[in-house]
Amino acid sequence: MIGNREIFGVVLMRELLWRCAWKKVDWRKLLFLGVVMTIVGVLVPTYAFPHTVNMWFLSPPLAVSSYVSLNGSMQLREALTQERVQQFPPVSAASVLSPNTTVPSINKRAKIPRTRNSVLKRRKKKSKENDESKVVPPPPRSPIPPRMQRFIWSLSPNDALIYAKREIEHAPVVIDDPYLSAPIFRNISVFKRSYELMETILKVFIYPDGDKPIFHQPHLYGIYASEGWFMKFMEASREFVSRDPEKAHLFYLPYSARQLEVAVYVPNSHNLRPLSIFMRDYANMIAAKYPYWNRTHGRDHFLVACHDWGPYALTMHEELTKNTMKALCNADVSEGIFTAGQDVSLPETTIRSPKRPLRNVGGGIRVSQRPILAFFAGNMHGRVRPTLLKYWHNKDDDMKIYGPLPIGISRKMTYVQHMKSSKYCICPMGYEVNSPRIVEAIYYECVPVIIADNFVLPFNEVLDWSAFSVIVAEKDIPKLKEILLAIPLRRYLTMLANLKTVQKHFLWNPRPLRDSHAMKRRSSDFAYKMVEPNV
């Protein structure tokens, strides 16, 4: 029987002969062309399709109305009649549709999905490296009844804070929360209620005065980046910022201590007086231009400074030093500037890439594969680090304690790899009590060992640091290994689990999230502390 391919070739040849019968043509060329076209018409479908043309184009369609498992990856039901099945040789759906079946005649076509899979794998790898993939999304904000909203909006700023203080004191008990872990908080019920009230009530007025780069120009990289990231997010906020100062509960002084150092400090002068004079004049200008400073003597104003010199730049203005609420990385109570209970300790966070602030976060290896008991590497300054090296440098194989990490060692294992491979990371103070290693240890999932007397730990009023860190007095440095080995394995594993849980509260996310923006969370505490003098 002649197939469709042969019929197609004969009809085509007849049509060409009929059209060219009355014209002068080269019959040899025409005959050659006809032979070529016939061969193409016969051979190409044979090699391009593993089955006959009849089976590809004349077989009845597959119905998709009901589903039966096929090959574990596709679900179809063949709707072939019994006559069709007998007329044509059976075709296995797996040979056409299954990715698990090899068909020799279509090897070249099989390369296409492999290429696509490789592209998808590369895209997936890039998405894993994206900072946003490291962020645990918080639960959505609970809606507020309209009646409650109208009541809150009707309150004056002072009355709203009194209402918030009363609500916090009678916060409903929280036993289990899917997003917040109770062991890392001092009082999870109080924290959760205060955060909800902050989202509902708090409004901040940002003074527009001040020229760049000291004001309104955030510094987003380096060890002092926390003050810049707070400024960036606060000034871009539509939820917390009020353009009407009469409706504000707090007043933000938007300066950068790091930018102040760059613009005003004379290198190698060792004189901080020009910085303090600059801030004194700025506070006096605000008090003369606006009525809001004088009515509370600065008690409802706050500033954020992560640079080591942040506290010392305030000393020439008494109200700026004593009354203003300060969020400082250098939270040293022995200096007489930081006041525990009024001021806030801010974590010092190293940001190496502003476009990817969460780079290298996470990735600590399993405890059983961590060969190092304790690790420290850093410059030698301050009173604690020389003592640490005196007792532990090259003294014990379990204690990897260095000055600056030697080049020969860093080539084999980087600083970050050391932290991720250690059970404990030593975080001693330098010239000041604060250290970026504390947040680095949290990021790299290494339990921090904090050695800094007189240091108020970040968010200390809210977080229970004993749940995920070890605090060692400076005088106990000679007994450091003994202290660490005395911690039971079960206790260590609990601290490590809590450390991974608390990690999300220390992230400067590429975009602010509920409960992850640490300084927004602490702004609520600013507001509630303001109420106390008025109640």
PDB file of C-alpha atoms in Angstrom, residues 91-197:
ATOM      1  CA  VAL A  91       1.852   3.712  20.923  1.00  0.00           C
ATOM      2  CA  SER A  92       3.105   3.930  24.472  1.00  0.00           C
ATOM      3  CA  ALA A  93       2.417   7.334  25.958  1.00  0.00           C
ATOM      4  CA  ALA A  94       5.581   6.941  27.982  1.00  0.00           C
ATOM      5  CA  SER A  95       7.685   6.892  24.827  1.00  0.00           C
ATOM      6  CA  VAL A  96       6.381  10.327  23.896  1.00  0.00           C
ATOM      7  CA  LEU A  97       5.771  12.016  27.221  1.00  0.00           C
ATOM      8  CA  SER A  98       7.916  10.419  29.880  1.00  0.00           C
ATOM      9  CA  PRO A  99      11.198  12.118  30.794  1.00  0.00           C
ATOM     10  CA  ASN A 100      12.455   8.751  32.068  1.00  0.00           C
ATOM     11  CA  THR A 101      12.290   6.894  28.725  1.00  0.00           C
ATOM     12  CA  THR A 102      15.183   6.997  26.268  1.00  0.00           C
ATOM     13  CA  VAL A 103      14.321   7.209  22.563  1.00  0.00           C
ATOM     14  CA  PRO A 104      17.381   6.679  20.339  1.00  0.00           C
ATOM     15  CA  SER A 105      15.957   8.614  17.405  1.00  0.00           C
ATOM     16  CA  ILE A 106      15.594  11.896  19.313  1.00  0.00           C
ATOM     17  CA  ASN A 107      18.914  12.170  21.154  1.00  0.00           C
ATOM     18  CA  LYS A 108      19.552  15.627  19.745  1.00  0.00           C
ATOM     19  CA  ARG A 109      16.215  16.876  20.996  1.00  0.00           C
ATOM     20  CA  ALA A 110      16.892  15.501  24.462  1.00  0.00           C
ATOM     21  CA  LYS A 111      19.659  18.089  24.935  1.00  0.00           C
ATOM     22  CA  ILE A 112      17.191  20.970  25.071  1.00  0.00           C
ATOM     23  CA  PRO A 113      15.646  20.203  28.472  1.00  0.00           C
ATOM     24  CA  ARG A 114      19.142  19.624  29.885  1.00  0.00           C
ATOM     25  CA  THR A 115      20.140  23.128  28.827  1.00  0.00           C
ATOM     26  CA  ARG A 116      16.975  24.542  30.332  1.00  0.00           C
ATOM     27  CA  ASN A 117      17.574  22.619  33.538  1.00  0.00           C
ATOM     28  CA  SER A 118      21.089  24.055  33.787  1.00  0.00           C
ATOM     29  CA  VAL A 119      19.699  27.570  33.362  1.00  0.00           C
ATOM     30  CA  LEU A 120      17.104  26.915  36.058  1.00  0.00           C
ATOM     31  CA  LYS A 121      19.802  25.567  38.356  1.00  0.00           C
ATOM     32  CA  ARG A 122      21.889  28.701  37.868  1.00  0.00           C
ATOM     33  CA  ARG A 123      18.886  30.907  38.545  1.00  0.00           C
ATOM     34  CA  LYS A 124      18.037  28.875  41.623  1.00  0.00           C
ATOM     35  CA  LYS A 125      21.609  29.226  42.872  1.00  0.00           C
ATOM     36  CA  LYS A 126      21.473  32.981  42.398  1.00  0.00           C
ATOM     37  CA  SER A 127      18.167  33.177  44.238  1.00  0.00           C
ATOM     38  CA  LYS A 128      19.719  31.300  47.145  1.00  0.00           C
ATOM     39  CA  GLU A 129      22.501  33.844  47.273  1.00  0.00           C
ATOM     40  CA  ASN A 130      20.021  36.697  47.298  1.00  0.00           C
ATOM     41  CA  ASP A 131      19.862  38.441  50.677  1.00  0.00           C
ATOM     42  CA  GLU A 132      16.093  38.396  50.727  1.00  0.00           C
ATOM     43  CA  SER A 133      16.090  34.588  50.722  1.00  0.00           C
ATOM     44  CA  LYS A 134      17.725  34.722  54.177  1.00  0.00           C
ATOM     45  CA  VAL A 135      14.929  36.760  55.683  1.00  0.00           C
ATOM     46  CA  VAL A 136      12.219  34.958  57.639  1.00  0.00           C
ATOM     47  CA  PRO A 137       9.004  36.788  56.668  1.00  0.00           C
ATOM     48  CA  PRO A 138       7.041  37.952  59.707  1.00  0.00           C
ATOM     49  CA  PRO A 139       3.305  37.350  60.073  1.00  0.00           C
ATOM     50  CA  PRO A 140       0.985  39.968  58.594  1.00  0.00           C
ATOM     51  CA  ARG A 141      -0.156  42.822  60.765  1.00  0.00           C
ATOM     52  CA  SER A 142      -3.419  42.207  62.594  1.00  0.00           C
ATOM     53  CA  PRO A 143      -6.231  44.542  61.490  1.00  0.00           C
ATOM     54  CA  ILE A 144      -7.400  47.160  63.987  1.00  0.00           C
ATOM     55  CA  PRO A 145     -11.145  47.622  64.489  1.00  0.00           C
ATOM     56  CA  PRO A 146     -12.316  50.986  63.072  1.00  0.00           C
ATOM     57  CA  ARG A 147     -13.758  51.999  66.416  1.00  0.00           C
ATOM     58  CA  MET A 148     -10.399  51.466  68.129  1.00  0.00           C
ATOM     59  CA  GLN A 149      -8.629  53.445  65.389  1.00  0.00           C
ATOM     60  CA  ARG A 150     -10.961  56.410  65.865  1.00  0.00           C
ATOM     61  CA  PHE A 151     -10.389  56.284  69.626  1.00  0.00           C
ATOM     62  CA  ILE A 152      -6.608  56.284  69.246  1.00  0.00           C
ATOM     63  CA  TRP A 153      -6.644  59.091  66.665  1.00  0.00           C
ATOM     64  CA  SER A 154      -8.733  61.196  69.034  1.00  0.00           C
ATOM     65  CA  LEU A 155      -6.041  61.074  71.745  1.00  0.00           C
ATOM     66  CA  SER A 156      -3.397  63.748  72.133  1.00  0.00           C
ATOM     67  CA  PRO A 157       0.227  62.511  71.912  1.00  0.00           C
ATOM     68  CA  ASN A 158       0.612  62.567  75.701  1.00  0.00           C
ATOM     69  CA  ASP A 159      -2.707  60.797  76.324  1.00  0.00           C
ATOM     70  CA  ALA A 160      -1.839  58.183  73.689  1.00  0.00           C
ATOM     71  CA  LEU A 161       1.396  57.362  75.519  1.00  0.00           C
ATOM     72  CA  ILE A 162      -0.423  57.097  78.838  1.00  0.00           C
ATOM     73  CA  TYR A 163      -2.883  54.707  77.201  1.00  0.00           C
ATOM     74  CA  ALA A 164       0.013  52.676  75.733  1.00  0.00           C
ATOM     75  CA  LYS A 165       1.768  52.453  79.094  1.00  0.00           C
ATOM     76  CA  ARG A 166      -1.401  51.158  80.736  1.00  0.00           C
ATOM     77  CA  GLU A 167      -1.919  48.589  77.973  1.00  0.00           C
ATOM     78  CA  ILE A 168       1.654  47.306  78.312  1.00  0.00           C
ATOM     79  CA  GLU A 169       1.335  46.904  82.065  1.00  0.00           C
ATOM     80  CA  HIS A 170      -1.762  44.736  81.502  1.00  0.00           C
ATOM     81  CA  ALA A 171      -0.495  42.897  78.418  1.00  0.00           C
ATOM     82  CA  PRO A 172      -2.278  39.609  77.660  1.00  0.00           C
ATOM     83  CA  VAL A 173      -0.194  36.559  78.430  1.00  0.00           C
ATOM     84  CA  VAL A 174       1.504  35.009  75.387  1.00  0.00           C
ATOM     85  CA  ILE A 175       2.269  31.310  75.828  1.00  0.00           C
ATOM     86  CA  ASP A 176       3.172  30.306  72.290  1.00  0.00           C
ATOM     87  CA  ASP A 177       3.816  32.520  69.281  1.00  0.00           C
ATOM     88  CA  PRO A 178       4.623  31.094  65.824  1.00  0.00           C
ATOM     89  CA  TYR A 179       7.117  33.864  65.015  1.00  0.00           C
ATOM     90  CA  LEU A 180       8.533  34.998  68.364  1.00  0.00           C
ATOM     91  CA  SER A 181      10.515  32.570  70.504  1.00  0.00           C
ATOM     92  CA  ALA A 182       9.759  33.025  74.197  1.00  0.00           C
ATOM     93  CA  PRO A 183      13.150  31.813  75.572  1.00  0.00           C
ATOM     94  CA  ILE A 184      15.096  34.687  73.986  1.00  0.00           C
ATOM     95  CA  PHE A 185      12.875  37.402  75.524  1.00  0.00           C
ATOM     96  CA  ARG A 186      12.744  38.667  79.062  1.00  0.00           C
ATOM     97  CA  ASN A 187       8.966  38.988  78.773  1.00  0.00           C
ATOM     98  CA  ILE A 188       7.471  37.997  75.434  1.00  0.00           C
ATOM     99  CA  SER A 189       3.984  39.170  76.424  1.00  0.00           C
ATOM    100  CA  VAL A 190       5.147  42.723  77.183  1.00  0.00           C
ATOM    101  CA  PHE A 191       7.299  42.841  74.080  1.00  0.00           C
ATOM    102  CA  LYS A 192       4.553  41.698  71.729  1.00  0.00           C
ATOM    103  CA  ARG A 193       1.982  44.126  73.140  1.00  0.00           C
ATOM    104  CA  SER A 194       4.422  47.051  73.046  1.00  0.00           C
ATOM    105  CA  TYR A 195       5.299  46.268  69.443  1.00  0.00           C
ATOM    106  CA  GLU A 196       1.629  46.154  68.434  1.00  0.00           C
ATOM    107  CA  LEU A 197       1.007  49.511  70.119  1.00  0.00           C
TER     108      LEU A 197
END
